[in-house]
Structure formats: C-alpha cells, structure tokens
JSON list of C-alpha atoms in Angstrom, two decimals:
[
{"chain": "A", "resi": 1, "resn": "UNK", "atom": "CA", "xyz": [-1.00, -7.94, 1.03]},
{"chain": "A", "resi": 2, "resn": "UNK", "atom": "CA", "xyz": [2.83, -8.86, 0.18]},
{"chain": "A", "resi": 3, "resn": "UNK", "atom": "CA", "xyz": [4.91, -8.09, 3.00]},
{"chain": "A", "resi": 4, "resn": "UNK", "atom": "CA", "xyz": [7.17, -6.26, 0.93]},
{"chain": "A", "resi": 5, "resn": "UNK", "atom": "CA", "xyz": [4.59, -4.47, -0.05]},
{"chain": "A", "resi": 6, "resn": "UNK", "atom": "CA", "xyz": [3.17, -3.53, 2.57]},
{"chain": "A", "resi": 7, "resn": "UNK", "atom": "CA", "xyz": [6.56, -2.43, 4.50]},
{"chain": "A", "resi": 8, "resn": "UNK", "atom": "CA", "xyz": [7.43, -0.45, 1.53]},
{"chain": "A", "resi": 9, "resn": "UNK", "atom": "CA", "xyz": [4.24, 1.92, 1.75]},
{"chain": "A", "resi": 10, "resn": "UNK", "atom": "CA", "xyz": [4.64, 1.96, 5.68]},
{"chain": "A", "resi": 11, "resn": "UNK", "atom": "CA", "xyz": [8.39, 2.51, 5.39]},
{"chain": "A", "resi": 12, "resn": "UNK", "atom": "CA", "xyz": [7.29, 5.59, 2.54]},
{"chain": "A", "resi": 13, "resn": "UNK", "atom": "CA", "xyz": [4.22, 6.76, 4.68]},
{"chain": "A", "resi": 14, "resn": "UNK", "atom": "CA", "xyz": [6.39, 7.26, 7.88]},
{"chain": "A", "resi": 15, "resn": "UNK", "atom": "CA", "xyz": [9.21, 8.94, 6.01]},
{"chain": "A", "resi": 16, "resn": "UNK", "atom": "CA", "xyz": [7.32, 11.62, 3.78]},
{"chain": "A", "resi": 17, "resn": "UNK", "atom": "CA", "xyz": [4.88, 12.32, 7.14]},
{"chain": "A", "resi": 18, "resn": "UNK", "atom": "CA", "xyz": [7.37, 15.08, 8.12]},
{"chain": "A", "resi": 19, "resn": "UNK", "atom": "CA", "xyz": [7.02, 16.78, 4.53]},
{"chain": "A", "resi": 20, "resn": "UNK", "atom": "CA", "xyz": [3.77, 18.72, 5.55]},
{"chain": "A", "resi": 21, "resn": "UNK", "atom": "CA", "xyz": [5.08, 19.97, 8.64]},
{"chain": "A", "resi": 22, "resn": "UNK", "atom": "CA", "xyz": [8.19, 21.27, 6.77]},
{"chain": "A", "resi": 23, "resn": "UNK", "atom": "CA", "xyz": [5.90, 22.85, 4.29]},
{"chain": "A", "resi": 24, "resn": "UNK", "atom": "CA", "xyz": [3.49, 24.42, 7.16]},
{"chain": "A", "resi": 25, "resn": "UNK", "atom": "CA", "xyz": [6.31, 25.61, 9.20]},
{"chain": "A", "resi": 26, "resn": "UNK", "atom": "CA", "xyz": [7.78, 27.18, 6.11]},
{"chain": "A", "resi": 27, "resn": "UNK", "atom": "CA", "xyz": [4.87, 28.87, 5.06]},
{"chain": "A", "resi": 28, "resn": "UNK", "atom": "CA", "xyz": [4.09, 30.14, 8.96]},
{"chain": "A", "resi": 29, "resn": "UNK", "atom": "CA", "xyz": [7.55, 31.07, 10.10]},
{"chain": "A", "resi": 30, "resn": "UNK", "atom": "CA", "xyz": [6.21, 28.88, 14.11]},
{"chain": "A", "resi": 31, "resn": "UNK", "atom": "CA", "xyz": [7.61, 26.82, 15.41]},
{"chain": "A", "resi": 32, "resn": "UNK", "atom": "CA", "xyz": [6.29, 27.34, 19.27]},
{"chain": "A", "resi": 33, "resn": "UNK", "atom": "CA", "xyz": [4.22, 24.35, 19.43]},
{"chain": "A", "resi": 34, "resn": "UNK", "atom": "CA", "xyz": [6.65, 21.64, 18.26]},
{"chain": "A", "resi": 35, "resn": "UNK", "atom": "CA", "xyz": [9.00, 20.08, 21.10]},
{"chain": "A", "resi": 36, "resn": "UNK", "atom": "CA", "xyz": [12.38, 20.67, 20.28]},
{"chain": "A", "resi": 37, "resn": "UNK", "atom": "CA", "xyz": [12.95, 17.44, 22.37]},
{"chain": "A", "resi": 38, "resn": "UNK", "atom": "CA", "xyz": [10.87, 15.43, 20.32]},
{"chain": "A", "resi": 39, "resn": "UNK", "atom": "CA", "xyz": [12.51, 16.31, 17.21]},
{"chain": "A", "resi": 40, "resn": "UNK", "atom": "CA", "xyz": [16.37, 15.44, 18.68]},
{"chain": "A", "resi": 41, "resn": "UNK", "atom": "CA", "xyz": [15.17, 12.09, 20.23]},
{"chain": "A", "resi": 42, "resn": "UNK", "atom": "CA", "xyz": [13.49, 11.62, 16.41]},
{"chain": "A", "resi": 43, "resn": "UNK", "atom": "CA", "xyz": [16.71, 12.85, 14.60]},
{"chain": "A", "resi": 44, "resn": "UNK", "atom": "CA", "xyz": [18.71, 10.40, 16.99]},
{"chain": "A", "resi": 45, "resn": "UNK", "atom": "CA", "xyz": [16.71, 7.22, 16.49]},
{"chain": "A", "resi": 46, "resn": "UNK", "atom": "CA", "xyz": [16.81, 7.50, 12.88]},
{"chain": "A", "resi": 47, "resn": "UNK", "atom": "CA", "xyz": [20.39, 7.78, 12.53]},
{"chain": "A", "resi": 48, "resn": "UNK", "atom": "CA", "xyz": [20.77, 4.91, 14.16]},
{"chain": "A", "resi": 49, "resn": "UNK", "atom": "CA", "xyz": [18.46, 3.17, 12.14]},
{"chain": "A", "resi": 50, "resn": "UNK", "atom": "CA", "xyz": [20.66, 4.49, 8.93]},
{"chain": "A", "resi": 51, "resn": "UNK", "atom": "CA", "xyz": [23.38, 3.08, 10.89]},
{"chain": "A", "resi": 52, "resn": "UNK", "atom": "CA", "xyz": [21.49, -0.26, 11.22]},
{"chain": "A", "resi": 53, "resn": "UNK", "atom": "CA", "xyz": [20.57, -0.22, 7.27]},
{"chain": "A", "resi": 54, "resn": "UNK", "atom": "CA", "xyz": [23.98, -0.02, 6.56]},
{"chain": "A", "resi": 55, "resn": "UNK", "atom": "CA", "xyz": [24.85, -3.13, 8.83]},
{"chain": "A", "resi": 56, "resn": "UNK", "atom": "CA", "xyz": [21.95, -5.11, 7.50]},
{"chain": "A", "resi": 57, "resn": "UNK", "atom": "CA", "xyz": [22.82, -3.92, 3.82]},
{"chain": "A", "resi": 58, "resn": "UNK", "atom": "CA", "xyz": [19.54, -2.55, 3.47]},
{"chain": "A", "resi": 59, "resn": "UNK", "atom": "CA", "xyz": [18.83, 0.39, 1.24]},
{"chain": "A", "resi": 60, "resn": "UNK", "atom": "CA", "xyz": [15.15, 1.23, 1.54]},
{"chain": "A", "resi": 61, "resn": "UNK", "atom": "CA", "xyz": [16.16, 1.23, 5.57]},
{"chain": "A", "resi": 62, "resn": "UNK", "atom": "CA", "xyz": [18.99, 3.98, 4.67]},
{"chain": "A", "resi": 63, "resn": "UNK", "atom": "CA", "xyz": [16.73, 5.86, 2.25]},
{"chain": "A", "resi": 64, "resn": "UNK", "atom": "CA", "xyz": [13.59, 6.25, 3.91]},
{"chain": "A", "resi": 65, "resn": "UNK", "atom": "CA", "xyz": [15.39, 7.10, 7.37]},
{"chain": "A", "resi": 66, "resn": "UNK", "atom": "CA", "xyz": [17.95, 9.23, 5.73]},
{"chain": "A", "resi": 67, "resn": "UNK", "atom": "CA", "xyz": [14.97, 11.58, 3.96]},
{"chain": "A", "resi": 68, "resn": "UNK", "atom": "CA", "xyz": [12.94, 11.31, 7.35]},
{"chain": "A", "resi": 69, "resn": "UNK", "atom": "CA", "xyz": [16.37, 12.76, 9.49]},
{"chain": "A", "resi": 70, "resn": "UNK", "atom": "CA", "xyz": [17.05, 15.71, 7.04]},
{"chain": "A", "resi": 71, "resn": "UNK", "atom": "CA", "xyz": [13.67, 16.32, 6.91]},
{"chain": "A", "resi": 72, "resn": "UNK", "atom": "CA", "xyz": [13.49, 16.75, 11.40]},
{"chain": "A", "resi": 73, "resn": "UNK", "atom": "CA", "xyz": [16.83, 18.56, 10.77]},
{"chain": "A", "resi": 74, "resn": "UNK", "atom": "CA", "xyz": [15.27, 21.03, 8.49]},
{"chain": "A", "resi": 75, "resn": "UNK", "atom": "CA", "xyz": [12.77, 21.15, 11.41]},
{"chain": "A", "resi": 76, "resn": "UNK", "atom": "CA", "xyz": [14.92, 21.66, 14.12]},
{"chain": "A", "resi": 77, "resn": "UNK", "atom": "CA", "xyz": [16.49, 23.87, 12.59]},
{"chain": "A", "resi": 78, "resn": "UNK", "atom": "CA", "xyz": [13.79, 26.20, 12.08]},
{"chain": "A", "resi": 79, "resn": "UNK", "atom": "CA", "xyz": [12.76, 25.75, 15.47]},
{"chain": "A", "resi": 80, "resn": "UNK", "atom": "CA", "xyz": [16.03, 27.21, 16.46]},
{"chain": "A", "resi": 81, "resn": "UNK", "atom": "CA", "xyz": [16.29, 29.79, 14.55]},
{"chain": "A", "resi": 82, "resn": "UNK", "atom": "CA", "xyz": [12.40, 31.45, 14.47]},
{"chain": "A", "resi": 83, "resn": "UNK", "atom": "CA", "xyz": [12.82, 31.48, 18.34]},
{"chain": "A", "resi": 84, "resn": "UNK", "atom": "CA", "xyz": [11.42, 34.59, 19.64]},
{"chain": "B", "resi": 1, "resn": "UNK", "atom": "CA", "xyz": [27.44, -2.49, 18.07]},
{"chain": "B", "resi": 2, "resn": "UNK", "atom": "CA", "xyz": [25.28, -5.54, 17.64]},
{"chain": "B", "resi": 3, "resn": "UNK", "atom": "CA", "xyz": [22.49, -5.00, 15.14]},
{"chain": "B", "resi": 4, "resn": "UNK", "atom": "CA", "xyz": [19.98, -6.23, 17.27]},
{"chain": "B", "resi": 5, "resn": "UNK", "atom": "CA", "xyz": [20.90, -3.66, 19.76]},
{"chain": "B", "resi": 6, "resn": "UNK", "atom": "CA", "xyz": [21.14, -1.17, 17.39]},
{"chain": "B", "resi": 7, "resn": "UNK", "atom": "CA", "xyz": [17.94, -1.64, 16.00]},
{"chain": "B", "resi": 8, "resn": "UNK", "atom": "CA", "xyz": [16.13, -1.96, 19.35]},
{"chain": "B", "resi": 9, "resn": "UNK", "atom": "CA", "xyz": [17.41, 1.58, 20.34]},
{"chain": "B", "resi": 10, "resn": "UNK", "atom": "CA", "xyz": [16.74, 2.73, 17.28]},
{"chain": "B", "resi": 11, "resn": "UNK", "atom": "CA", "xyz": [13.70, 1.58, 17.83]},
{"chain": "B", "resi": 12, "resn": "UNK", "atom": "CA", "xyz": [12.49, 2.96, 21.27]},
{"chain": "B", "resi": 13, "resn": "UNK", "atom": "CA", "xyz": [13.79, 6.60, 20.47]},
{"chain": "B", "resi": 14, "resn": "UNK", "atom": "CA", "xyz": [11.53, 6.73, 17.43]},
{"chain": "B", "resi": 15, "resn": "UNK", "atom": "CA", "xyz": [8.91, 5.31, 19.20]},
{"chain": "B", "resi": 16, "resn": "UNK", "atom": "CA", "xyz": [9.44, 7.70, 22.24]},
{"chain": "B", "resi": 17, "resn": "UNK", "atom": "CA", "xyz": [10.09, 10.62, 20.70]},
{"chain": "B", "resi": 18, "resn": "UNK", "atom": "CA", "xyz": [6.52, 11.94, 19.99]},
{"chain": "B", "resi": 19, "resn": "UNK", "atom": "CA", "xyz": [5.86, 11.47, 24.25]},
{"chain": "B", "resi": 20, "resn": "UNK", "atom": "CA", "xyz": [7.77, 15.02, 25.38]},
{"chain": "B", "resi": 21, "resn": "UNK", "atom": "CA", "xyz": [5.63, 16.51, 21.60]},
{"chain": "B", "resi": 22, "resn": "UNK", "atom": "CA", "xyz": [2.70, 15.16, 23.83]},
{"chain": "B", "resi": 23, "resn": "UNK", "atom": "CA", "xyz": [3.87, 16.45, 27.03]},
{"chain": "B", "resi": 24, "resn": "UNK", "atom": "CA", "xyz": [4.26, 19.89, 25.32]},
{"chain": "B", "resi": 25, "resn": "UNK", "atom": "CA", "xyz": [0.65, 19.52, 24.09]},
{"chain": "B", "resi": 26, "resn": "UNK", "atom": "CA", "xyz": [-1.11, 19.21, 27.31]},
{"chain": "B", "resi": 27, "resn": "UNK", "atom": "CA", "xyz": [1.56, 21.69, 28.82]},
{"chain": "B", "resi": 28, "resn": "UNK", "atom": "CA", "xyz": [0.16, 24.50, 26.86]},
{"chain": "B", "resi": 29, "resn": "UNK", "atom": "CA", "xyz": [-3.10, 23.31, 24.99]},
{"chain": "B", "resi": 30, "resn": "UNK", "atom": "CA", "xyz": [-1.54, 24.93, 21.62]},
{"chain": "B", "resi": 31, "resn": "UNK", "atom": "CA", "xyz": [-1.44, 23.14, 18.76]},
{"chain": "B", "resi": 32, "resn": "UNK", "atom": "CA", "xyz": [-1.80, 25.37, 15.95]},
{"chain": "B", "resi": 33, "resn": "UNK", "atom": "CA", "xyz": [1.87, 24.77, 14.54]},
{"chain": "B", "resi": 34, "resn": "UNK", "atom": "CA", "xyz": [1.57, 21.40, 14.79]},
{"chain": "B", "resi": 35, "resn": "UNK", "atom": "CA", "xyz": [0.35, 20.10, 10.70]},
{"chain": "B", "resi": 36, "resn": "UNK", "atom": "CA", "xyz": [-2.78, 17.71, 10.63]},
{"chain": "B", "resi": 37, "resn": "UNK", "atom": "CA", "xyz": [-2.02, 16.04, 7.76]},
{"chain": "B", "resi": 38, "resn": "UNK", "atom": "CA", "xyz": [1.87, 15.33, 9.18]},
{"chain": "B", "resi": 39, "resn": "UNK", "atom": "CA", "xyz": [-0.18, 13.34, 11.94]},
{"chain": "B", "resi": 40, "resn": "UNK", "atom": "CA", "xyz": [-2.81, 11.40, 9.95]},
{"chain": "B", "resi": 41, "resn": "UNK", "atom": "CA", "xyz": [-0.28, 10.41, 7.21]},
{"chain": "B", "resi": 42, "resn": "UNK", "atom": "CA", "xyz": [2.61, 9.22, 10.17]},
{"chain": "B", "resi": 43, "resn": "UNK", "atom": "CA", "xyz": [-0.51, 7.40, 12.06]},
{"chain": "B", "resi": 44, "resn": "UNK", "atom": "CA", "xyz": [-1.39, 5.48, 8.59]},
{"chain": "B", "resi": 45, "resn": "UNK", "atom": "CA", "xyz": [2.40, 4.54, 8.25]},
{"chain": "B", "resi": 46, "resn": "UNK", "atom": "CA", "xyz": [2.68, 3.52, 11.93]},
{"chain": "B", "resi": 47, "resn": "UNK", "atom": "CA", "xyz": [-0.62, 1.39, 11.33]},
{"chain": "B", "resi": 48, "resn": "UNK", "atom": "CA", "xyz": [0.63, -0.18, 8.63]},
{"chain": "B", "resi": 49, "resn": "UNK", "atom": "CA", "xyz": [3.99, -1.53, 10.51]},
{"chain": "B", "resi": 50, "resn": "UNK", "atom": "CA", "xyz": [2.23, -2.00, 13.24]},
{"chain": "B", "resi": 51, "resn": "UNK", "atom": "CA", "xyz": [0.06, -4.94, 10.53]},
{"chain": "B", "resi": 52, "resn": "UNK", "atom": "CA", "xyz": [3.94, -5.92, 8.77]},
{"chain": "B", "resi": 53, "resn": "UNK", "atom": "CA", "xyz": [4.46, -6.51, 12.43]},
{"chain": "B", "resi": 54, "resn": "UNK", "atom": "CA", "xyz": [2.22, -9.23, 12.93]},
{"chain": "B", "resi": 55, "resn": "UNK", "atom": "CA", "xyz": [2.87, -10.67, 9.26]},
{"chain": "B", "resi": 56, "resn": "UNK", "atom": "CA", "xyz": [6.03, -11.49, 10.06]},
{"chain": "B", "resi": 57, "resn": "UNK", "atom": "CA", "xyz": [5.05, -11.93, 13.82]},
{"chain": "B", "resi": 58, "resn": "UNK", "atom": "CA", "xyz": [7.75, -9.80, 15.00]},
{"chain": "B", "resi": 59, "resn": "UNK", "atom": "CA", "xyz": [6.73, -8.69, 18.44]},
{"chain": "B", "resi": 60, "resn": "UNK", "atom": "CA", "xyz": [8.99, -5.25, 18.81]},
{"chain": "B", "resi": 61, "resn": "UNK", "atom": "CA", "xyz": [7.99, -3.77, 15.67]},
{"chain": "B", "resi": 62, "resn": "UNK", "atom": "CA", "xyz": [4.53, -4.16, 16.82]},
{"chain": "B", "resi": 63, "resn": "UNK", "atom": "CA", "xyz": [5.17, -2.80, 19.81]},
{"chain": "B", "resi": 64, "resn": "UNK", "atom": "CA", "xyz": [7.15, 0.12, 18.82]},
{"chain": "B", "resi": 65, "resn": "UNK", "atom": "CA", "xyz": [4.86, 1.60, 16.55]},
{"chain": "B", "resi": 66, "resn": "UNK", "atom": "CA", "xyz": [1.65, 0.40, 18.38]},
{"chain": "B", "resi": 67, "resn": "UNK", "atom": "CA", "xyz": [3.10, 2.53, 20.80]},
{"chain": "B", "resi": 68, "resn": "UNK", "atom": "CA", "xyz": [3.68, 5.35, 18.05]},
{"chain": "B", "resi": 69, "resn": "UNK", "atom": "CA", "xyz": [0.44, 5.61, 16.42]},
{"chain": "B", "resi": 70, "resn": "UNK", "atom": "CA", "xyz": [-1.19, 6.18, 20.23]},
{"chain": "B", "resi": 71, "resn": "UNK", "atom": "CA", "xyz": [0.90, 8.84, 20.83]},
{"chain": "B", "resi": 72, "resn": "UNK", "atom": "CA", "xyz": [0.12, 10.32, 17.57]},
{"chain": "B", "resi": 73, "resn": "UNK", "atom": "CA", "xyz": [-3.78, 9.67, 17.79]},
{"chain": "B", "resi": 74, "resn": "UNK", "atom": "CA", "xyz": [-3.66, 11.77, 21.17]},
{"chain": "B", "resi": 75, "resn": "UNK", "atom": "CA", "xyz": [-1.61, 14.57, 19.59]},
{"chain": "B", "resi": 76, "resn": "UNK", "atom": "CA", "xyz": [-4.13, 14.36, 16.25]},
{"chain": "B", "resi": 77, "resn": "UNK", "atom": "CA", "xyz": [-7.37, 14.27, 18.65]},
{"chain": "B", "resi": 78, "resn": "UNK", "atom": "CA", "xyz": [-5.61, 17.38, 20.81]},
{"chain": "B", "resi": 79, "resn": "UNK", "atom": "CA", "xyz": [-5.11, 19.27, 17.48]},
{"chain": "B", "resi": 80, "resn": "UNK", "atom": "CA", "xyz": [-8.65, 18.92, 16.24]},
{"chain": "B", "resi": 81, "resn": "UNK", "atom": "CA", "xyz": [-10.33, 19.60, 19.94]},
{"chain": "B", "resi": 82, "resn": "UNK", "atom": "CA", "xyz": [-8.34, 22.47, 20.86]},
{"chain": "B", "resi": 83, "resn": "UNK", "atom": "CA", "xyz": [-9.18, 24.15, 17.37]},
{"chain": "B", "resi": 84, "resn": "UNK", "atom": "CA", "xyz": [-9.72, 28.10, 17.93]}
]
C-alpha cells in the first residue's frame, strides 16, 4: 500500500476511535470506568502533536489530532461532571 | 522547542496514556463504560502505524504505537472476559 495511504487511514482510524466512546458515554450518562488520568495524559500528547503539525506545516497532523483532543475533552468533561 | 523533541513527547504521552486506563482496569475489574468498538477501531489504527512505521523504517513510530495497540489489546481482552 502507498504510504500516504496507508498513514492517512491510520491517522483517520486513531482519530475517529474516540467517537464511540463519546456516543456510549452520552447515551449511558458513566463515566466510572474510564481513567480520568488517561484521558489528560491523551489530551496533553495530542496538543503537542497539533503543536508539532503546525511546526512541520502539516495539516492532516493538526486535523486529525485536533478532532481526537476535542473529542477526550468532550470526554473528560463528562467524566467530571457525571461524578457521583 | 525542537520538533524532534516535540514530537517524541508527543509521542510517549499518547503512547502512555492508555497504561493508568489499564491500571484502572485491573484495579477494579469493571469495564462496562469502557466502548468495544472505541478499542478495536484505535487497535486497527495503531496497527496500521505501527506497518507506516516500518515502511518508512522509522523506529519510534513503531515503537510508540506497538506499544499502544498492547495496551489496548489487554484493555479489549479485559472488556470481553470480564463481561457480566
């Protein structure tokens, strides 16, 4: 396969994986089982790798990182405020 | 900050950041807020760069999400064997 390609769907796969956890912790109104630590350390590294795309110049590195972060916001978010 | 820097940071908090989710996991054997399909569609993207990776023989990237997609396969086998 074209590396391109390829890094394109892995670069879309990785960033739209959050999506269904969004949608089940939406629908469910839990958040107990998810690690709030997991999802700062996750918000974290993928503002810096915005913050790399924009050194390198590299959109699809922006893009896909930027959706993946607001998506672990929404998260975290959620998991702060559903706390029992 | 230096890009390569940046992007190896970057790099080990993404890749790190599903290790306190697994933590959590064998803390409390729960995993029924945590989505399936979330995992298997992040441990197909992590695959996938983990293959880029060796296409353009990159070493870290390998690493990174090598690392990744192991944490992920432990949290996806957890969820399906601690199934109520």
């Amino acid at each position: 396969m074209n590396e391109n390609i390829l890094g394109l769907i892995a670069g879309a796969l990785t960033s739209i994986a959050s999506l269904p956890q969004v949608i089940k912790v939406f629908k469910t109104k839990n958040t107990d089982d998810l690690s709030a630590l997991m999802l700062i350390i996750l918000i974290l590294g993928l503002s810096l790798w915005v913050w790399y795309g924009f050194k390198k110049d590299e959109l699809p590195i922006i893009l896909s990182n930027a959706f993946a972060a607001i998506l672990n916001l929404i998260l975290l978010f959620c998991k702060l405020s559903f706390k029992k």
